[in-house]
Structures are given as structure tokens and as C-alpha cells.
PDB file of C-alpha atoms in Angstrom:
ATOM      1  CA  MET A   1      70.335  -0.915   4.635  1.00 42.00           C
ATOM      2  CA  ALA A   2      73.572  -1.755   2.842  1.00 42.00           C
ATOM      3  CA  GLY A   3      76.519  -3.182   4.787  1.00 43.00           C
ATOM      4  CA  VAL A   4      80.108  -3.863   3.691  1.00 38.00           C
ATOM      5  CA  ILE A   5      82.471  -6.854   3.777  1.00 38.00           C
ATOM      6  CA  TRP A   6      86.276  -6.335   3.643  1.00 39.00           C
ATOM      7  CA  SER A   7      88.080  -8.838   1.464  1.00 40.00           C
ATOM      8  CA  SER A   8      91.738  -9.224   2.489  1.00 40.00           C
ATOM      9  CA  THR A   9      92.455 -11.160  -0.692  1.00 39.00           C
ATOM     10  CA  HIS A  10      91.142  -8.696  -3.229  1.00 39.00           C
ATOM     11  CA  GLN A  11      91.394  -5.537  -1.164  1.00 40.00           C
ATOM     12  CA  PHE A  12      87.951  -4.112  -2.064  1.00 36.00           C
ATOM     13  CA  LEU A  13      84.628  -3.357  -0.494  1.00 40.00           C
ATOM     14  CA  MET A  14      81.702  -5.663  -1.455  1.00 38.00           C
ATOM     15  CA  PRO A  15      78.199  -4.352  -0.647  1.00 41.00           C
ATOM     16  CA  THR A  16      75.610  -6.738   0.784  1.00 40.00           C
ATOM     17  CA  ILE A  17      71.882  -6.229   1.225  1.00 37.00           C
ATOM     18  CA  LYS A  18      70.212  -7.109   4.525  1.00 45.00           C
ATOM     19  CA  VAL A  19      66.469  -7.761   4.241  1.00 43.00           C
ATOM     20  CA  SER A  20      64.532  -8.583   7.366  1.00 45.00           C
ATOM     21  CA  ARG A  21      62.381 -11.690   7.504  1.00 43.00           C
ATOM     22  CA  LYS A  22      59.504  -9.479   8.549  1.00 47.00           C
ATOM     23  CA  ARG A  23      59.695  -7.531   5.276  1.00 47.00           C
ATOM     24  CA  ILE A  24      59.768 -10.791   3.300  1.00 35.00           C
ATOM     25  CA  ARG A  25      56.665 -12.061   5.101  1.00 42.00           C
ATOM     26  CA  VAL A  26      54.832  -8.785   4.541  1.00 42.00           C
ATOM     27  CA  LYS A  27      55.725  -8.840   0.847  1.00 39.00           C
ATOM     28  CA  ALA A  28      54.636 -12.462   0.518  1.00 36.00           C
ATOM     29  CA  ARG A  29      51.301 -11.659   2.094  1.00 45.00           C
ATOM     30  CA  SER A  30      50.914  -8.686  -0.234  1.00 42.00           C
ATOM     31  CA  ILE A  31      51.611 -10.825  -3.304  1.00 35.00           C
ATOM     32  CA  ALA A  32      49.181 -13.469  -2.092  1.00 43.00           C
ATOM     33  CA  ALA A  33      46.506 -10.853  -1.502  1.00 44.00           C
ATOM     34  CA  LYS A  34      47.004  -9.404  -4.987  1.00 47.00           C
ATOM     35  CA  SER A  35      46.556 -12.870  -6.500  1.00 63.00           C
ATOM     36  CA  GLN A  36      43.101 -13.172  -4.976  1.00 78.00           C
ATOM     37  CA  PRO A  37      40.106 -11.990  -7.009  1.00 90.00           C
ATOM     38  CA  ALA A  38      38.389  -8.831  -5.825  1.00 96.00           C
ATOM     39  CA  VAL A  39      34.997 -10.572  -5.834  1.00 98.00           C
ATOM     40  CA  VAL A  40      34.049 -14.241  -5.891  1.00 98.00           C
ATOM     41  CA  VAL A  41      30.527 -15.355  -6.791  1.00 98.00           C
ATOM     42  CA  LEU A  42      29.732 -18.977  -5.966  1.00 98.00           C
ATOM     43  CA  ASP A  43      27.109 -21.351  -7.248  1.00 98.00           C
ATOM     44  CA  ILE A  44      25.802 -23.804  -4.618  1.00 98.00           C
ATOM     45  CA  GLU A  45      24.770 -27.141  -6.138  1.00 97.00           C
ATOM     46  CA  GLY A  46      27.875 -28.956  -7.361  1.00 97.00           C
ATOM     47  CA  THR A  47      30.158 -26.071  -6.333  1.00 98.00           C
ATOM     48  CA  THR A  48      29.951 -25.413  -2.604  1.00 98.00           C
ATOM     49  CA  THR A  49      27.539 -28.245  -1.873  1.00 98.00           C
ATOM     50  CA  PRO A  50      27.245 -31.823  -3.159  1.00 97.00           C
ATOM     51  CA  ILE A  51      24.604 -32.330  -5.828  1.00 96.00           C
ATOM     52  CA  SER A  52      23.364 -35.261  -3.755  1.00 96.00           C
ATOM     53  CA  PHE A  53      22.379 -32.921  -0.904  1.00 96.00           C
ATOM     54  CA  VAL A  54      20.050 -31.013  -3.209  1.00 93.00           C
ATOM     55  CA  SER A  55      18.725 -33.990  -5.177  1.00 93.00           C
ATOM     56  CA  ASP A  56      18.540 -36.519  -2.329  1.00 96.00           C
ATOM     57  CA  VAL A  57      17.697 -34.304   0.652  1.00 97.00           C
ATOM     58  CA  LEU A  58      16.221 -30.894  -0.224  1.00 96.00           C
ATOM     59  CA  PHE A  59      14.056 -31.816  -3.214  1.00 95.00           C
ATOM     60  CA  PRO A  60      12.516 -34.910  -1.564  1.00 97.00           C
ATOM     61  CA  TYR A  61      11.801 -32.911   1.601  1.00 97.00           C
ATOM     62  CA  ALA A  62       9.850 -30.316  -0.377  1.00 97.00           C
ATOM     63  CA  TYR A  63       8.159 -33.019  -2.453  1.00 97.00           C
ATOM     64  CA  ASN A  64       7.023 -34.972   0.607  1.00 98.00           C
ATOM     65  CA  ASN A  65       6.005 -31.977   2.718  1.00 98.00           C
ATOM     66  CA  VAL A  66       4.295 -29.633   0.255  1.00 98.00           C
ATOM     67  CA  HIS A  67       0.796 -30.849   1.145  1.00 98.00           C
ATOM     68  CA  LYS A  68       1.441 -30.596   4.888  1.00 97.00           C
ATOM     69  CA  HIS A  69       2.914 -27.112   4.474  1.00 98.00           C
ATOM     70  CA  LEU A  70      -0.036 -25.836   2.437  1.00 98.00           C
ATOM     71  CA  VAL A  71      -2.608 -27.226   4.859  1.00 98.00           C
ATOM     72  CA  SER A  72      -0.921 -25.713   7.915  1.00 97.00           C
ATOM     73  CA  THR A  73      -0.187 -22.294   6.374  1.00 97.00           C
ATOM     74  CA  PHE A  74      -2.925 -21.924   3.746  1.00 97.00           C
ATOM     75  CA  ASP A  75      -4.476 -18.735   5.121  1.00 95.00           C
ATOM     76  CA  SER A  76      -1.200 -16.913   5.701  1.00 97.00           C
ATOM     77  CA  PRO A  77      -0.393 -13.987   3.359  1.00 97.00           C
ATOM     78  CA  GLU A  78       2.916 -15.644   2.465  1.00 97.00           C
ATOM     79  CA  THR A  79       1.311 -18.892   1.306  1.00 98.00           C
ATOM     80  CA  GLN A  80      -1.427 -17.042  -0.531  1.00 97.00           C
ATOM     81  CA  ARG A  81       1.284 -15.160  -2.442  1.00 97.00           C
ATOM     82  CA  ASP A  82       3.065 -18.442  -3.178  1.00 98.00           C
ATOM     83  CA  ILE A  83      -0.142 -19.973  -4.542  1.00 97.00           C
ATOM     84  CA  GLN A  84      -0.814 -16.962  -6.747  1.00 97.00           C
ATOM     85  CA  LEU A  85       2.735 -17.047  -8.133  1.00 97.00           C
ATOM     86  CA  LEU A  86       2.287 -20.729  -8.967  1.00 97.00           C
ATOM     87  CA  ARG A  87      -1.146 -20.067 -10.477  1.00 96.00           C
ATOM     88  CA  ASP A  88       0.360 -17.397 -12.736  1.00 96.00           C
ATOM     89  CA  GLN A  89       3.248 -19.688 -13.711  1.00 95.00           C
ATOM     90  CA  VAL A  90       0.908 -22.545 -14.585  1.00 95.00           C
ATOM     91  CA  MET A  91      -1.237 -20.244 -16.723  1.00 93.00           C
ATOM     92  CA  GLN A  92       1.906 -19.198 -18.582  1.00 93.00           C
ATOM     93  CA  ASP A  93       2.978 -22.818 -19.000  1.00 92.00           C
ATOM     94  CA  LEU A  94      -0.414 -23.814 -20.384  1.00 91.00           C
ATOM     95  CA  ALA A  95      -0.341 -20.888 -22.801  1.00 90.00           C
ATOM     96  CA  GLU A  96       3.075 -22.037 -24.000  1.00 86.00           C
ATOM     97  CA  GLN A  97       2.071 -25.571 -24.891  1.00 71.00           C
ATOM     98  CA  GLY A  98       4.694 -28.169 -24.129  1.00 63.00           C
ATOM     99  CA  SER A  99       6.745 -25.939 -21.798  1.00 61.00           C
ATOM    100  CA  SER A 100       5.655 -27.905 -18.750  1.00 68.00           C
ATOM    101  CA  PRO A 101       4.154 -31.366 -19.311  1.00 72.00           C
ATOM    102  CA  GLY A 102       1.663 -32.246 -16.604  1.00 80.00           C
ATOM    103  CA  ALA A 103       0.680 -28.660 -15.771  1.00 89.00           C
ATOM    104  CA  THR A 104      -2.919 -28.358 -14.592  1.00 91.00           C
ATOM    105  CA  PRO A 105      -4.864 -25.175 -13.801  1.00 93.00           C
ATOM    106  CA  ILE A 106      -4.974 -24.040 -10.186  1.00 96.00           C
ATOM    107  CA  PRO A 107      -8.544 -22.874  -9.561  1.00 94.00           C
ATOM    108  CA  PRO A 108      -9.314 -19.624  -7.732  1.00 92.00           C
ATOM    109  CA  GLU A 109     -10.560 -20.038  -4.162  1.00 84.00           C
ATOM    110  CA  ASN A 110     -13.830 -18.238  -4.836  1.00 83.00           C
ATOM    111  CA  VAL A 111     -14.998 -21.049  -7.128  1.00 83.00           C
ATOM    112  CA  SER A 112     -13.287 -24.060  -5.562  1.00 87.00           C
ATOM    113  CA  SER A 113     -12.747 -25.499  -2.119  1.00 94.00           C
ATOM    114  CA  LYS A 114      -9.548 -25.097  -0.171  1.00 94.00           C
ATOM    115  CA  GLU A 115      -8.846 -28.805  -0.632  1.00 96.00           C
ATOM    116  CA  ASP A 116      -9.206 -28.573  -4.423  1.00 96.00           C
ATOM    117  CA  VAL A 117      -6.803 -25.628  -4.559  1.00 97.00           C
ATOM    118  CA  ILE A 118      -4.249 -27.453  -2.412  1.00 97.00           C
ATOM    119  CA  ASP A 119      -4.525 -30.633  -4.487  1.00 97.00           C
ATOM    120  CA  ALA A 120      -3.945 -28.665  -7.707  1.00 97.00           C
ATOM    121  CA  VAL A 121      -0.943 -26.842  -6.230  1.00 97.00           C
ATOM    122  CA  VAL A 122       0.576 -30.097  -4.962  1.00 98.00           C
ATOM    123  CA  ALA A 123       0.137 -31.767  -8.357  1.00 96.00           C
ATOM    124  CA  ASN A 124       1.872 -28.908 -10.158  1.00 96.00           C
ATOM    125  CA  VAL A 125       4.671 -28.587  -7.607  1.00 97.00           C
ATOM    126  CA  LYS A 126       5.483 -32.285  -7.846  1.00 96.00           C
ATOM    127  CA  CYS A 127       5.543 -32.099 -11.658  1.00 94.00           C
ATOM    128  CA  MET A 128       7.863 -29.086 -11.495  1.00 95.00           C
ATOM    129  CA  ILE A 129      10.217 -30.806  -9.048  1.00 95.00           C
ATOM    130  CA  ASP A 130      10.289 -33.952 -11.203  1.00 94.00           C
ATOM    131  CA  ALA A 131      11.160 -31.780 -14.208  1.00 92.00           C
ATOM    132  CA  ASP A 132      13.799 -29.830 -12.210  1.00 91.00           C
ATOM    133  CA  ARG A 133      12.141 -26.525 -13.089  1.00 91.00           C
ATOM    134  CA  LYS A 134      14.019 -23.377 -11.996  1.00 89.00           C
ATOM    135  CA  VAL A 135      11.042 -21.019 -12.025  1.00 92.00           C
ATOM    136  CA  PRO A 136      10.874 -18.472  -9.171  1.00 92.00           C
ATOM    137  CA  ALA A 137       7.344 -19.508  -8.145  1.00 95.00           C
ATOM    138  CA  LEU A 138       8.533 -23.025  -7.326  1.00 96.00           C
ATOM    139  CA  LYS A 139      11.741 -21.843  -5.674  1.00 94.00           C
ATOM    140  CA  GLU A 140       9.875 -19.457  -3.371  1.00 95.00           C
ATOM    141  CA  LEU A 141       7.522 -22.166  -2.121  1.00 97.00           C
ATOM    142  CA  GLN A 142      10.350 -24.688  -1.770  1.00 96.00           C
ATOM    143  CA  GLY A 143      12.300 -22.176   0.317  1.00 95.00           C
ATOM    144  CA  HIS A 144       9.365 -21.714   2.674  1.00 97.00           C
ATOM    145  CA  ILE A 145       8.956 -25.471   3.055  1.00 97.00           C
ATOM    146  CA  TRP A 146      12.683 -25.882   3.703  1.00 97.00           C
ATOM    147  CA  ARG A 147      12.561 -23.093   6.285  1.00 96.00           C
ATOM    148  CA  THR A 148      10.332 -25.302   8.412  1.00 95.00           C
ATOM    149  CA  GLY A 149      12.776 -28.183   8.039  1.00 96.00           C
ATOM    150  CA  PHE A 150      15.784 -26.067   9.008  1.00 96.00           C
ATOM    151  CA  THR A 151      13.883 -24.504  11.920  1.00 94.00           C
ATOM    152  CA  THR A 152      12.871 -27.884  13.350  1.00 94.00           C
ATOM    153  CA  GLY A 153      16.317 -29.354  12.774  1.00 94.00           C
ATOM    154  CA  GLU A 154      15.062 -31.920  10.252  1.00 96.00           C
ATOM    155  CA  LEU A 155      17.361 -30.291   7.684  1.00 96.00           C
ATOM    156  CA  LYS A 156      21.006 -29.289   8.064  1.00 96.00           C
ATOM    157  CA  GLY A 157      23.105 -27.479   5.487  1.00 97.00           C
ATOM    158  CA  GLN A 158      26.020 -29.228   3.848  1.00 97.00           C
ATOM    159  CA  VAL A 159      29.173 -27.915   2.142  1.00 98.00           C
ATOM    160  CA  PHE A 160      32.401 -29.476   0.910  1.00 98.00           C
ATOM    161  CA  ASP A 161      35.172 -29.431   3.509  1.00 97.00           C
ATOM    162  CA  ASP A 162      37.325 -26.935   1.557  1.00 98.00           C
ATOM    163  CA  VAL A 163      34.585 -24.285   1.576  1.00 98.00           C
ATOM    164  CA  PRO A 164      34.934 -22.823   5.119  1.00 98.00           C
ATOM    165  CA  LEU A 165      38.708 -22.328   4.819  1.00 97.00           C
ATOM    166  CA  ALA A 166      38.393 -20.732   1.378  1.00 98.00           C
ATOM    167  CA  LEU A 167      35.684 -18.356   2.614  1.00 98.00           C
ATOM    168  CA  GLU A 168      37.777 -17.361   5.622  1.00 97.00           C
ATOM    169  CA  GLN A 169      40.938 -16.805   3.570  1.00 97.00           C
ATOM    170  CA  TRP A 170      39.083 -14.675   1.034  1.00 97.00           C
ATOM    171  CA  GLN A 171      37.622 -12.554   3.793  1.00 97.00           C
ATOM    172  CA  GLN A 172      41.052 -12.057   5.366  1.00 97.00           C
ATOM    173  CA  SER A 173      42.557 -11.049   2.006  1.00 96.00           C
ATOM    174  CA  GLY A 174      39.779  -8.548   1.322  1.00 96.00           C
ATOM    175  CA  THR A 175      37.924 -10.588  -1.286  1.00 97.00           C
ATOM    176  CA  LYS A 176      34.154 -10.141  -1.174  1.00 98.00           C
ATOM    177  CA  THR A 177      32.168 -13.358  -1.590  1.00 98.00           C
ATOM    178  CA  TYR A 178      28.589 -13.731  -2.822  1.00 98.00           C
ATOM    179  CA  ILE A 179      26.276 -16.635  -3.618  1.00 98.00           C
ATOM    180  CA  TYR A 180      24.288 -16.952  -6.867  1.00 98.00           C
ATOM    181  CA  SER A 181      21.933 -19.914  -6.996  1.00 96.00           C
ATOM    182  CA  SER A 182      18.594 -20.807  -8.529  1.00 93.00           C
ATOM    183  CA  GLY A 183      17.275 -21.502  -5.021  1.00 91.00           C
ATOM    184  CA  SER A 184      15.645 -18.586  -3.205  1.00 92.00           C
ATOM    185  CA  ARG A 185      17.850 -16.243  -1.206  1.00 95.00           C
ATOM    186  CA  GLU A 186      16.133 -17.404   1.963  1.00 94.00           C
ATOM    187  CA  ALA A 187      16.969 -21.024   1.172  1.00 94.00           C
ATOM    188  CA  GLN A 188      20.582 -20.061   0.436  1.00 96.00           C
ATOM    189  CA  ARG A 189      20.938 -18.325   3.794  1.00 97.00           C
ATOM    190  CA  MET A 190      19.482 -21.330   5.614  1.00 96.00           C
ATOM    191  CA  ILE A 191      21.936 -23.724   3.948  1.00 97.00           C
ATOM    192  CA  PHE A 192      24.963 -21.662   4.992  1.00 98.00           C
ATOM    193  CA  ALA A 193      23.566 -20.946   8.449  1.00 97.00           C
ATOM    194  CA  SER A 194      23.460 -24.598   9.495  1.00 96.00           C
ATOM    195  CA  THR A 195      26.377 -26.432   7.869  1.00 97.00           C
ATOM    196  CA  GLN A 196      28.453 -29.172   9.459  1.00 96.00           C
ATOM    197  CA  HIS A 197      31.098 -26.442   9.898  1.00 97.00           C
ATOM    198  CA  GLY A 198      28.711 -24.058  11.644  1.00 96.00           C
ATOM    199  CA  ASP A 199      27.214 -20.779  10.459  1.00 98.00           C
ATOM    200  CA  LEU A 200      29.205 -19.560   7.432  1.00 98.00           C
ATOM    201  CA  ARG A 201      27.082 -16.503   6.655  1.00 98.00           C
ATOM    202  CA  ARG A 202      29.625 -14.255   8.393  1.00 98.00           C
ATOM    203  CA  PHE A 203      31.929 -14.790   5.396  1.00 98.00           C
ATOM    204  CA  LEU A 204      29.299 -13.897   2.788  1.00 98.00           C
ATOM    205  CA  CYS A 205      28.456 -10.416   1.533  1.00 98.00           C
ATOM    206  CA  GLY A 206      25.135 -11.234  -0.107  1.00 98.00           C
ATOM    207  CA  PHE A 207      22.928 -13.636  -2.016  1.00 98.00           C
ATOM    208  CA  PHE A 208      21.557 -13.582  -5.572  1.00 98.00           C
ATOM    209  CA  ASP A 209      18.790 -15.779  -6.974  1.00 95.00           C
ATOM    210  CA  THR A 210      16.928 -15.913 -10.261  1.00 93.00           C
ATOM    211  CA  SER A 211      15.053 -12.724  -9.436  1.00 93.00           C
ATOM    212  CA  ILE A 212      18.157 -11.043 -10.882  1.00 95.00           C
ATOM    213  CA  GLY A 213      17.955 -13.214 -13.995  1.00 95.00           C
ATOM    214  CA  HIS A 214      18.447 -16.732 -15.322  1.00 94.00           C
ATOM    215  CA  LYS A 215      21.834 -18.263 -14.610  1.00 97.00           C
ATOM    216  CA  ARG A 216      22.474 -18.957 -18.297  1.00 97.00           C
ATOM    217  CA  ASP A 217      21.749 -15.374 -19.333  1.00 98.00           C
ATOM    218  CA  PRO A 218      24.788 -13.046 -19.630  1.00 98.00           C
ATOM    219  CA  GLN A 219      22.636 -10.106 -18.533  1.00 98.00           C
ATOM    220  CA  SER A 220      22.308 -11.684 -15.071  1.00 98.00           C
ATOM    221  CA  TYR A 221      26.065 -11.477 -14.570  1.00 98.00           C
ATOM    222  CA  LYS A 222      26.142  -7.911 -15.849  1.00 98.00           C
ATOM    223  CA  GLU A 223      23.581  -7.060 -13.161  1.00 98.00           C
ATOM    224  CA  ILE A 224      25.670  -8.782 -10.498  1.00 98.00           C
ATOM    225  CA  PHE A 225      28.753  -6.858 -11.609  1.00 98.00           C
ATOM    226  CA  GLN A 226      26.846  -3.586 -11.232  1.00 97.00           C
ATOM    227  CA  PHE A 227      25.864  -4.579  -7.710  1.00 97.00           C
ATOM    228  CA  VAL A 228      29.166  -5.763  -6.213  1.00 97.00           C
ATOM    229  CA  GLY A 229      30.987  -2.447  -6.571  1.00 92.00           C
ATOM    230  CA  VAL A 230      34.125  -3.085  -8.627  1.00 96.00           C
ATOM    231  CA  ASP A 231      35.305  -1.089 -11.634  1.00 96.00           C
ATOM    232  CA  ASP A 232      35.557  -3.879 -14.182  1.00 97.00           C
ATOM    233  CA  PRO A 233      33.691  -7.193 -14.593  1.00 97.00           C
ATOM    234  CA  SER A 234      37.005  -9.024 -15.007  1.00 97.00           C
ATOM    235  CA  LEU A 235      37.596  -8.423 -11.289  1.00 97.00           C
ATOM    236  CA  VAL A 236      34.706 -10.787 -10.541  1.00 98.00           C
ATOM    237  CA  THR A 237      35.247 -14.563 -10.625  1.00 98.00           C
ATOM    238  CA  PHE A 238      32.240 -16.849 -10.921  1.00 98.00           C
ATOM    239  CA  ALA A 239      32.609 -20.485  -9.853  1.00 98.00           C
ATOM    240  CA  THR A 240      30.108 -23.067 -11.072  1.00 98.00           C
ATOM    241  CA  ASP A 241      29.815 -26.680 -12.168  1.00 97.00           C
ATOM    242  CA  VAL A 242      27.695 -25.859 -15.244  1.00 96.00           C
ATOM    243  CA  LEU A 243      29.420 -25.028 -18.526  1.00 96.00           C
ATOM    244  CA  GLU A 244      26.537 -22.918 -19.862  1.00 96.00           C
ATOM    245  CA  GLU A 245      26.625 -20.745 -16.738  1.00 98.00           C
ATOM    246  CA  ALA A 246      30.380 -20.272 -17.096  1.00 97.00           C
ATOM    247  CA  GLN A 247      29.879 -19.285 -20.734  1.00 97.00           C
ATOM    248  CA  ALA A 248      27.229 -16.716 -19.791  1.00 98.00           C
ATOM    249  CA  ALA A 249      29.480 -15.219 -17.114  1.00 98.00           C
ATOM    250  CA  LYS A 250      32.404 -15.046 -19.547  1.00 98.00           C
ATOM    251  CA  GLU A 251      30.228 -13.326 -22.154  1.00 98.00           C
ATOM    252  CA  ALA A 252      29.375 -10.709 -19.521  1.00 98.00           C
ATOM    253  CA  GLY A 253      33.107 -10.071 -18.973  1.00 98.00           C
ATOM    254  CA  LEU A 254      33.551 -12.022 -15.736  1.00 98.00           C
ATOM    255  CA  GLN A 255      36.238 -14.593 -15.045  1.00 98.00           C
ATOM    256  CA  ALA A 256      34.753 -18.085 -14.767  1.00 98.00           C
ATOM    257  CA  VAL A 257      36.020 -21.393 -13.407  1.00 98.00           C
ATOM    258  CA  ILE A 258      34.350 -24.796 -13.372  1.00 97.00           C
ATOM    259  CA  LEU A 259      34.340 -27.062 -10.326  1.00 97.00           C
ATOM    260  CA  LEU A 260      34.971 -30.777 -10.713  1.00 96.00           C
ATOM    261  CA  ARG A 261      33.247 -32.226  -7.656  1.00 97.00           C
ATOM    262  CA  PRO A 262      32.302 -35.825  -6.803  1.00 95.00           C
ATOM    263  CA  GLY A 263      28.881 -36.559  -8.264  1.00 94.00           C
ATOM    264  CA  ASN A 264      28.947 -33.745 -10.828  1.00 96.00           C
ATOM    265  CA  LYS A 265      27.982 -34.523 -14.398  1.00 91.00           C
ATOM    266  CA  PRO A 266      30.861 -34.963 -16.879  1.00 92.00           C
ATOM    267  CA  LEU A 267      31.642 -31.778 -18.748  1.00 91.00           C
ATOM    268  CA  PRO A 268      31.056 -31.474 -22.506  1.00 87.00           C
ATOM    269  CA  ALA A 269      34.107 -31.573 -24.746  1.00 84.00           C
ATOM    270  CA  ASP A 270      33.944 -27.819 -25.381  1.00 81.00           C
ATOM    271  CA  HIS A 271      34.721 -26.881 -21.754  1.00 87.00           C
ATOM    272  CA  THR A 272      38.432 -26.410 -22.434  1.00 89.00           C
ATOM    273  CA  ASP A 273      38.102 -22.632 -22.674  1.00 90.00           C
ATOM    274  CA  PHE A 274      37.661 -22.617 -18.904  1.00 95.00           C
ATOM    275  CA  ARG A 275      39.950 -23.415 -16.022  1.00 96.00           C
ATOM    276  CA  THR A 276      38.758 -26.410 -14.000  1.00 96.00           C
ATOM    277  CA  ILE A 277      39.488 -26.969 -10.304  1.00 97.00           C
ATOM    278  CA  SER A 278      38.490 -29.620  -7.779  1.00 97.00           C
ATOM    279  CA  SER A 279      38.688 -27.405  -4.696  1.00 98.00           C
ATOM    280  CA  LEU A 280      37.978 -23.750  -3.914  1.00 97.00           C
ATOM    281  CA  ALA A 281      41.428 -23.650  -2.328  1.00 95.00           C
ATOM    282  CA  SER A 282      42.775 -23.600  -5.901  1.00 94.00           C
ATOM    283  CA  LEU A 283      40.803 -20.548  -6.941  1.00 93.00           C
TER     284      LEU A 283
END
């Protein structure tokens, strides 16, 4: 409301405006909320989680435990599906000569022993891990191996220290947060369920993996936009450490930012079209 001050010198009324501190705080919160993206989609490796955790912990665990996992679970429907997916992938790789050096056929069980099948699977899995393949067949099996490690406590998830606070603030401001990683959705959930900051899944609305499409394909981001329930792709912000992924997201109409984290590879010179940040608190 307007008040008045009487000036004895100039003999006139001067209006003043009284604004409560409460209204200022409410307005500030409203402005802050409006500045937040409607949807955030996060990569994991090099974005929420150190590259070293994936390269030095997860990959070696799968590499060293694939034989043990196959022996102990060979007859389960899940492992049989994993083997068939890998068999199909290897057949495709062999048909496309040079796409996967070191690929060797995985024989069917009706003509080979269990041990021969396992040995062939192990050989192919180790070649794929060494080559950093992103194929779904490998990611599914890796996720099932990691599940054992997370269940027994041999593996614990890891995130950068700014991640929990950013996730909480986005949730409080109404921003919906999703994960999009080449690792299986099950593996993603396990990482965020067991971090050094506790279970962070309560802040996440869902998980996407390469079953929705390759991370360097703009169509993948168009599919994500259709899923997350906003009216325009520009309301979705994708955060990654990989320039080609940011370019694909931008081509699909999303906003994209690139994370500069310790241990990440240097960015190419043509990254200047994208905003770079070193913490999700800056998003």
C-alpha cells in the first residue's frame, strides 16, 4: 500500500511504496524457479560421475567377473537371453568386416559344450570392453554382472559432490530430471542407489539407455523429448561431456551444455557453440 510523508520545507505530499520482505522473498523464489529448465537430462560418465569410476572400477569388474557370472548363472533365462543377444551381435559384426576386430563366433549349445560357449562369450566380451563398444548386448550383460557387485557391496556408486544438491534443488523448483547413458537402465539405477551421498533415485524421474537410440543420433533426443511431457524441445536441457552428443541434442532442438570435469578429455576446438560448466550448480 502507498503511504505519505509530509515535507514541512516544500509543503507537499510525497508518496512512498512499502513492500514487505516476504513479498520480495516470494518474488525472488519465483524468478529463480523460472530460470530453471523444465527438464534436465544427464549423462553419467564424465557428467555426474568421474570417468575413472567407469574405466577403473566398473569395466574391470565386468571384465574380471564375466566368466564367474556365466558359470554361476548359465542356465537362467536371463543369461541365456544375454548370450543370444551377444551371439546375434557377433554375427552382425562378422558380417560387417572390420566393425569389431577380434570377434569370434559363439557356437550354439546344441553343437558345443557349455564350457565352449562360455569361453567364446568371454572372449568376445573382453574384446568389446577393450574396444569400449556401446552395443546393447554388451551393456545388458555388464549390468547383470554389476548387479551382483552392487548387491554384495563389492561395488558402490560414485557421483561428484555437486550432484546431490543440484538434484534436490531441481526437484524443489519443479524441474524433472532424467538420466541418459549408454549403460543399461538397471546399471544406472544401481549407481544412483548406492552413492557416497546415499540413494539419489528419489530425485530422478526416469532412465534412458541406448534402447531409445544411440547417443550421437539426433533422433534419440527427439524420442526423449516426446517422452518427458513438455511442449517444446527447447525446454529440455541435456548435460554431457561429449561434444558429439551435445551436437545431436542441439540438432533435435534441445538445449545442451558440456561439463568440464576432472579427468575428462579436452574438448575439440569447435565446442564454442556450447556453454561449458564445471558444476551442475551452474546449470
